[in-house]
Short mmCIF file of C-alpha atoms in Angstrom, two decimals:
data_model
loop_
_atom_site.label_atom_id
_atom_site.label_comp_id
_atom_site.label_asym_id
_atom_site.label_seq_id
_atom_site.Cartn_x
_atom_site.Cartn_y
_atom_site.Cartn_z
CA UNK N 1 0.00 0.00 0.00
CA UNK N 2 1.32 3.78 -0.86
CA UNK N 3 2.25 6.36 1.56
CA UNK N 4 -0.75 8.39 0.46
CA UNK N 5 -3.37 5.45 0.82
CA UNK N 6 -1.90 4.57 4.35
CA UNK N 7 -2.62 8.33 5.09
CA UNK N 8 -6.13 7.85 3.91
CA UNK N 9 -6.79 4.87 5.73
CA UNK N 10 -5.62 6.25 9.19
CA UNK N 11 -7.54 9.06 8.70
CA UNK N 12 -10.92 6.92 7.64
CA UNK N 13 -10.54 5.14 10.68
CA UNK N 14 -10.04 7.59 12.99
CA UNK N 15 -13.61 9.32 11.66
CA UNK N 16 -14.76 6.16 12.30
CA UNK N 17 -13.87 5.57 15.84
CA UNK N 18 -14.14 9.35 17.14
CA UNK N 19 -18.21 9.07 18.01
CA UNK N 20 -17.75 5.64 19.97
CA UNK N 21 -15.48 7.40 22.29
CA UNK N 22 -17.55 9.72 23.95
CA UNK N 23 -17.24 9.69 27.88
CA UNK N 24 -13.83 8.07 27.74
CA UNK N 25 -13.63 6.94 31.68
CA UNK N 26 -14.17 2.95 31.82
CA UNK N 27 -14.42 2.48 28.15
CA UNK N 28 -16.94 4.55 27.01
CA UNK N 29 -19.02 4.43 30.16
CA UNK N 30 -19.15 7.07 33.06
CA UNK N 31 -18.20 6.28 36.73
CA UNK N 32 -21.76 7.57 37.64
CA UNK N 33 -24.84 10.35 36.74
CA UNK N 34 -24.62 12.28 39.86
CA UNK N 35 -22.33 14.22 42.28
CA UNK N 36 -22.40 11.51 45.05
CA UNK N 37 -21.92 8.54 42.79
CA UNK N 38 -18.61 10.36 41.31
CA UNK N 39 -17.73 10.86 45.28
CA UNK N 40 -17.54 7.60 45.75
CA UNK N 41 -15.88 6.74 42.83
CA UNK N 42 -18.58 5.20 41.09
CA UNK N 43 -19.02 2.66 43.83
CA UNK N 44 -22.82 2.90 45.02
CA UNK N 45 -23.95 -0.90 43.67
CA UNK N 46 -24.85 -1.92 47.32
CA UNK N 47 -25.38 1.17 49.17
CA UNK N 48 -27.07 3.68 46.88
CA UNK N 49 -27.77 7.49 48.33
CA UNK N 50 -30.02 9.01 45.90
CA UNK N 51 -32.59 8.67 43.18
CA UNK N 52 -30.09 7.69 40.28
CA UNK N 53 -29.87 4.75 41.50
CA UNK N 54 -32.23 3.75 38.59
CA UNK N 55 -29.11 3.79 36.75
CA UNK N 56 -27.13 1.54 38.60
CA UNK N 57 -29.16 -0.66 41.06
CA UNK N 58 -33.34 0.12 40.83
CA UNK N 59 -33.19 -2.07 43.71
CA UNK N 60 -31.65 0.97 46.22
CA UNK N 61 -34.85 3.28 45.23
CA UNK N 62 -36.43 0.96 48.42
CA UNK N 63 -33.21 2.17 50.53
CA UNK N 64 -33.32 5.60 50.40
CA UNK N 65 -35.44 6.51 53.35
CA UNK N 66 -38.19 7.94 51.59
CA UNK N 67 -41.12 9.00 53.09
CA UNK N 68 -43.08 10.11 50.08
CA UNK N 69 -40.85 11.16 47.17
CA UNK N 70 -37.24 12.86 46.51
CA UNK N 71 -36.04 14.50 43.50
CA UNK N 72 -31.70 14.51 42.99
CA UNK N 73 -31.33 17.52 40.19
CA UNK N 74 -26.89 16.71 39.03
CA UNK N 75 -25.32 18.68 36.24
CA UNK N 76 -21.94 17.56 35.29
CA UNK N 77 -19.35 19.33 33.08
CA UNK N 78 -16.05 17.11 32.17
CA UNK N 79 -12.59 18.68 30.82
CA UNK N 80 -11.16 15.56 29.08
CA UNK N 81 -7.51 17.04 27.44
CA UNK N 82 -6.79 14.40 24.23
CA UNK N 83 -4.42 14.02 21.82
CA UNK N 84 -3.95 12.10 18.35
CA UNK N 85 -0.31 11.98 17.34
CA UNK N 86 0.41 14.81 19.22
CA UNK N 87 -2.74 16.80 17.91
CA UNK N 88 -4.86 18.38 20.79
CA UNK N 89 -8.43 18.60 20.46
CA UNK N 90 -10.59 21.75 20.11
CA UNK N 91 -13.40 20.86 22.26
CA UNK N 92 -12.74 20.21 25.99
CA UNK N 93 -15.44 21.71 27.73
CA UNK N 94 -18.82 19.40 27.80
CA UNK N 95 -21.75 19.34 29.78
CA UNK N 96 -23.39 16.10 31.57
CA UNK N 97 -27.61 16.80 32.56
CA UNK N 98 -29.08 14.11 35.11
CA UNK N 99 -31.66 13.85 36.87
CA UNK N 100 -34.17 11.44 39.01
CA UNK N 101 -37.10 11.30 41.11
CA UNK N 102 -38.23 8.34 43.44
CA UNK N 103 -41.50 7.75 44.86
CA UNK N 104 -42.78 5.83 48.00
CA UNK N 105 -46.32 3.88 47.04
CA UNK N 106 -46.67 2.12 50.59
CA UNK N 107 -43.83 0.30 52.78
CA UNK N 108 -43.50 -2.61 49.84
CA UNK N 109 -43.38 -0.47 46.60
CA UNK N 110 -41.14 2.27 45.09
CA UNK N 111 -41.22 4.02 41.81
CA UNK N 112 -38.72 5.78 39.79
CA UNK N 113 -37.84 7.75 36.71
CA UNK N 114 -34.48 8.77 36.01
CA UNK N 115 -33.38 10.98 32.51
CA UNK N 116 -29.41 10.76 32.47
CA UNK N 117 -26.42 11.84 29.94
CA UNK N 118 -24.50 8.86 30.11
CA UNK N 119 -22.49 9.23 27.10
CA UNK N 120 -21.70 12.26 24.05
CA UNK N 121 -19.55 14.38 23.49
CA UNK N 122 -17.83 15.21 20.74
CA UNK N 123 -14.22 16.12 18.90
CA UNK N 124 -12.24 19.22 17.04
CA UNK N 125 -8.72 17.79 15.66
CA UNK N 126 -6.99 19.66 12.96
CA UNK N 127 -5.43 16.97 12.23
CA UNK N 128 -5.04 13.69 12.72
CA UNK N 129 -2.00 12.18 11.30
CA UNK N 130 1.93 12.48 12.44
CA UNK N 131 3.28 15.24 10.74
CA UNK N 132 5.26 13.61 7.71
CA UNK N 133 6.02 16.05 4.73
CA UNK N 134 6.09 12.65 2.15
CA UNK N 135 2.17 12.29 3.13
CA UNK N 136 -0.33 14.36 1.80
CA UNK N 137 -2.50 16.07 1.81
CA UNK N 138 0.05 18.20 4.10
CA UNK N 139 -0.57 18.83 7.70
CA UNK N 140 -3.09 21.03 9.01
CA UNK N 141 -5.90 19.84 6.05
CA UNK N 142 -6.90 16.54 8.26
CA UNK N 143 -9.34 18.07 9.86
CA UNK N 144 -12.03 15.38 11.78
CA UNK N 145 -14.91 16.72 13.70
CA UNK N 146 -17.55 14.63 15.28
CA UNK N 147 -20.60 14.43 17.63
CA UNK N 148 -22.28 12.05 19.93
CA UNK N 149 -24.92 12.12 22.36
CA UNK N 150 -26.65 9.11 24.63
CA UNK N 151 -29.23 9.57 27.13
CA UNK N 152 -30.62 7.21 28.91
CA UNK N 153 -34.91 7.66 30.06
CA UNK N 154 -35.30 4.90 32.75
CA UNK N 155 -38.62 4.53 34.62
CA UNK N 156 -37.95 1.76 37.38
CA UNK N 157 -39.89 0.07 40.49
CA UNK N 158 -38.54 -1.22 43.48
CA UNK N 159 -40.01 -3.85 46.01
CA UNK N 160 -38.63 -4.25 49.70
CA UNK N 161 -39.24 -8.27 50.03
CA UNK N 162 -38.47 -7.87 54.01
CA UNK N 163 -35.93 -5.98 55.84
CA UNK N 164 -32.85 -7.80 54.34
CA UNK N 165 -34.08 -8.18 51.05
CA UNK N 166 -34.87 -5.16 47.98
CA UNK N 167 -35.00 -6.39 44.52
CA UNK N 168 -35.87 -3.62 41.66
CA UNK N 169 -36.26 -3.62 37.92
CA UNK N 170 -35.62 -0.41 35.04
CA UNK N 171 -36.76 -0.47 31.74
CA UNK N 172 -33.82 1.46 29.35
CA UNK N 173 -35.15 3.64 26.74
CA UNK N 174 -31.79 4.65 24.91
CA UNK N 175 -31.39 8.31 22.95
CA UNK N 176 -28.00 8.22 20.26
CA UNK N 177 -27.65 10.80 18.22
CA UNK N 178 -24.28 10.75 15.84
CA UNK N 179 -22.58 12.59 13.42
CA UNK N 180 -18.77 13.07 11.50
CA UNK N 181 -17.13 15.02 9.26
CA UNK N 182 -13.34 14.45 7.45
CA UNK N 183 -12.03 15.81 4.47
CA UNK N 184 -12.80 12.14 2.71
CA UNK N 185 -16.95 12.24 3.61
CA UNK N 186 -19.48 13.87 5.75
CA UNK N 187 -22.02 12.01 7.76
CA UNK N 188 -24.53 13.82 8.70
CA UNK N 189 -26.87 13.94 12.14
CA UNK N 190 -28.54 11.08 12.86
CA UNK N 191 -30.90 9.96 15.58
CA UNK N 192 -31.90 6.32 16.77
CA UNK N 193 -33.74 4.42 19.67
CA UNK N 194 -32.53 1.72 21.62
CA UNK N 195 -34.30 -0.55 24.78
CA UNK N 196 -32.54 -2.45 27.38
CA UNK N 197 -33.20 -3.35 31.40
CA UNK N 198 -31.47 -3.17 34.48
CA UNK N 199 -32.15 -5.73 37.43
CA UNK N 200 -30.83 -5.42 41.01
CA UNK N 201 -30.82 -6.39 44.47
CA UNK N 202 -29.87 -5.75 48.07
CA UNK N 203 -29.07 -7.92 50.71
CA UNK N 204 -28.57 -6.83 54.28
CA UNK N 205 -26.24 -9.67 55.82
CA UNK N 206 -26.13 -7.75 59.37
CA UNK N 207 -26.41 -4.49 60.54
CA UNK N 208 -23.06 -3.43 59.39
CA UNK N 209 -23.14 -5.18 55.68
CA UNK N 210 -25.04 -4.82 53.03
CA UNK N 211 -24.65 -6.69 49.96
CA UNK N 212 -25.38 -5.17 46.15
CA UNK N 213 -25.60 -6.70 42.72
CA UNK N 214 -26.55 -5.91 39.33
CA UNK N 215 -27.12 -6.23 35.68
CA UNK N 216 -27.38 -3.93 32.74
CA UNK N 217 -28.70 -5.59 29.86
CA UNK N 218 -26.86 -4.52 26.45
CA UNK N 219 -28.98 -1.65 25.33
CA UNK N 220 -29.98 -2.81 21.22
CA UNK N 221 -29.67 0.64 18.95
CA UNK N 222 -31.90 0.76 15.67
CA UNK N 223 -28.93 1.36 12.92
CA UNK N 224 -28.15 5.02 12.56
CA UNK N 225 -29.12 5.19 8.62
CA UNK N 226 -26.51 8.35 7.02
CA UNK N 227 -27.76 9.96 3.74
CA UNK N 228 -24.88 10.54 1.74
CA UNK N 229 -24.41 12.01 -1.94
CA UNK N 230 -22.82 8.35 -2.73
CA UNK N 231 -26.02 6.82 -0.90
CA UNK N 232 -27.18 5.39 2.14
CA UNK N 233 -24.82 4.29 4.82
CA UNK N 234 -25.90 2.35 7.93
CA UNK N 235 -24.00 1.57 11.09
CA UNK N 236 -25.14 -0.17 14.35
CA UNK N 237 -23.78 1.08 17.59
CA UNK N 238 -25.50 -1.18 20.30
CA UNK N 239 -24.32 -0.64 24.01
CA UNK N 240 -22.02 -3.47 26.43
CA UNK N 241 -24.09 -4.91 29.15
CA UNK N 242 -22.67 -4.86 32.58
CA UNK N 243 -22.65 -6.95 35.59
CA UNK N 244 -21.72 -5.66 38.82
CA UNK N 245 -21.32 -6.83 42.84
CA UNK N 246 -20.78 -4.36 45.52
CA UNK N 247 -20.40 -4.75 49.61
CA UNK N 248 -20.61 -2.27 51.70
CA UNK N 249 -20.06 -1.42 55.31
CA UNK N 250 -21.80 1.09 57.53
CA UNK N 251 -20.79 1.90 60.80
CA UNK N 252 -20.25 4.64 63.42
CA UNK N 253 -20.88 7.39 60.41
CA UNK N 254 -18.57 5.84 58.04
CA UNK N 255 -19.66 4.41 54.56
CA UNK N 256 -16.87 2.20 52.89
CA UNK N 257 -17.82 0.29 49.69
CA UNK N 258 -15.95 -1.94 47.29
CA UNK N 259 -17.52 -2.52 43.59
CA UNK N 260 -16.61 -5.13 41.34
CA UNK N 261 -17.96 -4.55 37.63
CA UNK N 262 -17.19 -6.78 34.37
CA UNK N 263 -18.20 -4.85 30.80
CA UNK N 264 -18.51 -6.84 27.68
CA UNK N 265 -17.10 -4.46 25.36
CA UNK N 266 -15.91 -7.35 23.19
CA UNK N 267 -19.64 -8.14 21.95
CA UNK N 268 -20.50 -4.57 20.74
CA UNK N 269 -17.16 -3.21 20.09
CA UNK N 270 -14.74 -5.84 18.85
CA UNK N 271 -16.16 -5.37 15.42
CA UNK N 272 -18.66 -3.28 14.06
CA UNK N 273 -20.23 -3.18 10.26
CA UNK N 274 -20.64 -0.59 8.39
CA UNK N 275 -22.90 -0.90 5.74
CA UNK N 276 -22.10 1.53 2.86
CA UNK N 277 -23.40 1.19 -1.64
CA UNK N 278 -20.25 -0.70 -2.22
CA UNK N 279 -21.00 -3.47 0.09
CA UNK N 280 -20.29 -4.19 3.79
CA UNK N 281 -16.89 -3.54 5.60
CA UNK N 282 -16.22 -4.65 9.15
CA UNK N 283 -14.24 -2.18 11.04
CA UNK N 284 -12.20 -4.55 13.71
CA UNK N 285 -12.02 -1.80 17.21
CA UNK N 286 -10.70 -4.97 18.74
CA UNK N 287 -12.07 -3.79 22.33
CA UNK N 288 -11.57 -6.14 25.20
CA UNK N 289 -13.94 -7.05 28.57
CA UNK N 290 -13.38 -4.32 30.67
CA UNK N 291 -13.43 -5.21 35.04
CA UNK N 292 -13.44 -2.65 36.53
CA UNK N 293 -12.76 -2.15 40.46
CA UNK N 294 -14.54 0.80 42.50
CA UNK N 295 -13.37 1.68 46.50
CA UNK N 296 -15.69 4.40 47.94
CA UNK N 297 -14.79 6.14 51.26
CA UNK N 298 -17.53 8.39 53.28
CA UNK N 299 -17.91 9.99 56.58
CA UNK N 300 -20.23 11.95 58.58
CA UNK N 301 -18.42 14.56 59.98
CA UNK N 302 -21.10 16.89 61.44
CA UNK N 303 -24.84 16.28 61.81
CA UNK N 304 -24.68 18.24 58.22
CA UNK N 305 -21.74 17.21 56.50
CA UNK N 306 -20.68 14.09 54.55
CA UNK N 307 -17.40 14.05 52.88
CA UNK N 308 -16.68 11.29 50.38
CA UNK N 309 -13.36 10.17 48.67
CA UNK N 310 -13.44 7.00 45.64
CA UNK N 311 -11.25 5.37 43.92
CA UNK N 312 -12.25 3.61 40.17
CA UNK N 313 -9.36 1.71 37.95
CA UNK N 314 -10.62 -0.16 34.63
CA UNK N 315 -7.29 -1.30 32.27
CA UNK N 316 -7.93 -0.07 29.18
CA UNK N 317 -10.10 -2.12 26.80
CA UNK N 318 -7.91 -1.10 23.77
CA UNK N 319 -4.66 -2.83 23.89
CA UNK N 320 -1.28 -1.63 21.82
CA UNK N 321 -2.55 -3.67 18.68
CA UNK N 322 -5.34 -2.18 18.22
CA UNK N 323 -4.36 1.81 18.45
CA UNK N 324 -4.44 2.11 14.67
CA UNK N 325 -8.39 1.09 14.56
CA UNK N 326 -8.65 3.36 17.56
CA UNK N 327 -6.66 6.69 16.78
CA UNK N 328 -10.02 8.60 17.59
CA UNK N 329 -12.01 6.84 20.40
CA UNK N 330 -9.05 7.88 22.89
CA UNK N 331 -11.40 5.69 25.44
CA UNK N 332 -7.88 4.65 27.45
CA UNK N 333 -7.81 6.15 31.12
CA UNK N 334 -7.64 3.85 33.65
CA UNK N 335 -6.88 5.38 37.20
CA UNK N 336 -9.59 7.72 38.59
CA UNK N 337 -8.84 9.42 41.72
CA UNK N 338 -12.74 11.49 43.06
CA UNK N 339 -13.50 13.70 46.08
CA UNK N 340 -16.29 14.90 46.98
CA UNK N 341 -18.90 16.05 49.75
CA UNK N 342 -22.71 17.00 51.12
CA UNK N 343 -24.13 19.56 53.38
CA UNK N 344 -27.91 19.57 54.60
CA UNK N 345 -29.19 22.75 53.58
CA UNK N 346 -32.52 22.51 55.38
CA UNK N 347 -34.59 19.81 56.30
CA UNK N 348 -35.65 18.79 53.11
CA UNK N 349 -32.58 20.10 50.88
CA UNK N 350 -29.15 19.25 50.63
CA UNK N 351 -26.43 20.12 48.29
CA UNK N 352 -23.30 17.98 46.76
CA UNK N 353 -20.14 18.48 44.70
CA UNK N 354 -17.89 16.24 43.42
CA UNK N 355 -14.37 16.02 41.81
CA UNK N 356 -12.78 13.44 39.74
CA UNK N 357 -9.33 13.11 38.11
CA UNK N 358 -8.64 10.79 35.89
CA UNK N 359 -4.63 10.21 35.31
CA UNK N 360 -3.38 10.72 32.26
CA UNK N 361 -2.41 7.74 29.74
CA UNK N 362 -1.04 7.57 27.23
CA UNK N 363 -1.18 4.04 24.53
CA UNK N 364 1.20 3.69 21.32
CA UNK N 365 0.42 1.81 18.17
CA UNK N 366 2.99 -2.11 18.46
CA UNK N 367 2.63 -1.50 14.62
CA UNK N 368 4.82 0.82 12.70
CA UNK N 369 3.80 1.98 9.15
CA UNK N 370 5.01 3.91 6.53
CA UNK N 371 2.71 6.98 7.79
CA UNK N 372 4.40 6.69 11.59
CA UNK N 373 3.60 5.13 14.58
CA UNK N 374 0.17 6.56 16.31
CA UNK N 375 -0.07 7.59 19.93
CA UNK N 376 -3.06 8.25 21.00
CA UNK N 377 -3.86 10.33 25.04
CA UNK N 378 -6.19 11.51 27.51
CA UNK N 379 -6.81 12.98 30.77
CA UNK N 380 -9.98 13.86 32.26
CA UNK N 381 -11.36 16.63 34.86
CA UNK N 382 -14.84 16.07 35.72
CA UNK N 383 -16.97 18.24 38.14
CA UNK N 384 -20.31 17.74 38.93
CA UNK N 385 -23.07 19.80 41.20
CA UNK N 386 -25.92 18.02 42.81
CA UNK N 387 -29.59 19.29 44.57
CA UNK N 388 -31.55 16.74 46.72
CA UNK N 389 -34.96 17.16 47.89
CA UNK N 390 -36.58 14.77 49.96
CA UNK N 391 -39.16 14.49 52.08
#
């Protein structure tokens, strides 16, 4: 293969891969949808604080305390700093809308309904390929700018079976919206559907220990369907399911919680087909199973504070190989390091914030071609903001 076509096939890829990055944390999934789930470092499968719990275990909406309803209002905004062969992104700033409301029926039942970003943002690089003066065309006309957005509408129930024993259920209604732009083609906005559950429980084992699991179905997209001036092109973009276990310890106004979480990227993103007039081409992302490991720290220190620390590590579920299919998802970081706290505004209100780091990371092509070696890197600053009202 030439010079020039190696060019033009990084740069097709990396159009390719750019909207399946989105929320680059584990994968392409977020540590969490509000301020005290980021706290905690996304560990909150067996000892859930607030209404979005819907997202992660429908079974804690019967462990919240509720006497008759509580609303959790939790805008994020995440800085994620990422390169492509040295070439820094344009867009950085992005913002994360979540919110959820729980209901108590009687002492058995609990509703919910939860409306959550939980993936989309999008991409600005000027370029994409190593600066090399025998490709063209010549740096600085590689432009590649993309969109994505997922959000997530999840009405849920919960049933408390006895005192040791919650068990809750979400249906997933699933919002994508994608789009991309390169100098070789233009795919315009397109918007699809997608359905999926969530099932959970919650098992006290004493007073002090609690005991949480879960399961996120994979969330089945309709094919985002691109008209083109060459014709239609068609792309699925289903969503990994997840299973998680969490135990957690409460005692003396400390909260610690360790998560356990496996995510089979390897059944929606290993390979994905892309459906164009000239017939069908499989684009191999290679991503791997992601397990992911969550440690949550929290204590009351006043009758109105809570402050919170977490730690969250995932290995990355794109390996060395596979950085040339990948030079745009830049889904790699792996450490997270999150702080956070609540005060109790009133007697009904309280406030949260939350801060996560995630380290940077940085993963280099094991294959060398005649257009260079690709490098791909991120680093993430996330903050979210969070309103509880319960009563």
């Amino acid at each position: 293969m030439s010079i020039q076509l190696k060019a033009k096939a990084i740069l097709a890829a990396t159009a390719l891969t750019l909207p399946l990055a989105s929320y680059a944390t584990n994968g392409d999934q977020l540590l969490g949808v509000t301020a005290t789930q980021w706290g905690m470092g996304g560990a909150t499968i067996a000892a859930p604080q607030d209404a979005a719990t819907i997202f992660v275990n429908p079974a804690g909406l019967a462990e919240l305390g509720i006497e008759e309803v509580r609303f959790d209002l939790s805008p994020g905004f995440m800085n994620p700093p990422r390169e492509v062969n040295g070439n820094t992104s344009d867009s950085n700033l992005f913002f994360l809308p979540s919110g959820a409301v729980a209901f108590k029926v009687n002492d058995k039942l609990y509703l919910g309904l939860g409306l959550a970003a939980s993936s989309g943002f999008g991409v600005d690089f000027s370029d994409v390929v190593p600066d090399n003066p025998m490709i063209p065309p010549t740096q600085g006309n590689q432009q590649v700018v993309t969109t994505k957005g997922f959000f997530k509408l999840s009405p849920s129930l919960a049933y408390k079976v006895s005192d040791k024993l919650s068990l809750g259920a979400s249906l997933n209604i699933g919002y994508q919206s994608l789009a991309m732009s390169n100098p070789m083609f233009t795919l315009p906005q397109n918007q699809q559907f997608g359905f999926g559950v969530t099932l959970g429980g919650i098992y006290h084992i004493n007073d002090a220990f609690q005991l949480g699991v879960s399961w996120v179905s994979k969330t089945n997209m309709s094919a985002h369907e691109f008209n083109t001036p060459n014709g239609k092109v068609t792309m699925d973009m289903d969503v990994a399911q997840q299973l998680g276990m969490g135990l957690a310890y409460k005692s003396s106004g400390w909260l610690v919680e360790a998560d356990i979480k496996w995510i089979n990227f390897s059944d929606t993103m290993d390979s994905v087909d892309l459906v164009t007039p000239g017939g069908t081409n499989a684009i191999k992302f290679g991503w791997d199973d992601q397990i992911v490991y969550s440690l949550g720290v929290q204590k009351q220190v006043s009758e109105k504070t809570q402050l919170r620390a977490g730690l969250n590590y995932g290995a990355s579920p794109i390996e060395e190989e596979d950085v040339d299919n990948n030079l745009g998802s830049v889904a790699i970081p792996e450490l997270h390091l999150s702080l956070g706290a609540t005060r109790q505004l009133s007697k009904k209100v309280s406030g949260s914030i939350s801060y996560t780091h995630a380290f940077e990371n940085e993963l280099t092509s094991s294959n060398t071609t005649p257009a260079g070696t690709n490098t791909i890197k991120i680093s993430q600053n996330v903050l979210y903001l969070q309103v509880a009202y319960q009563y």
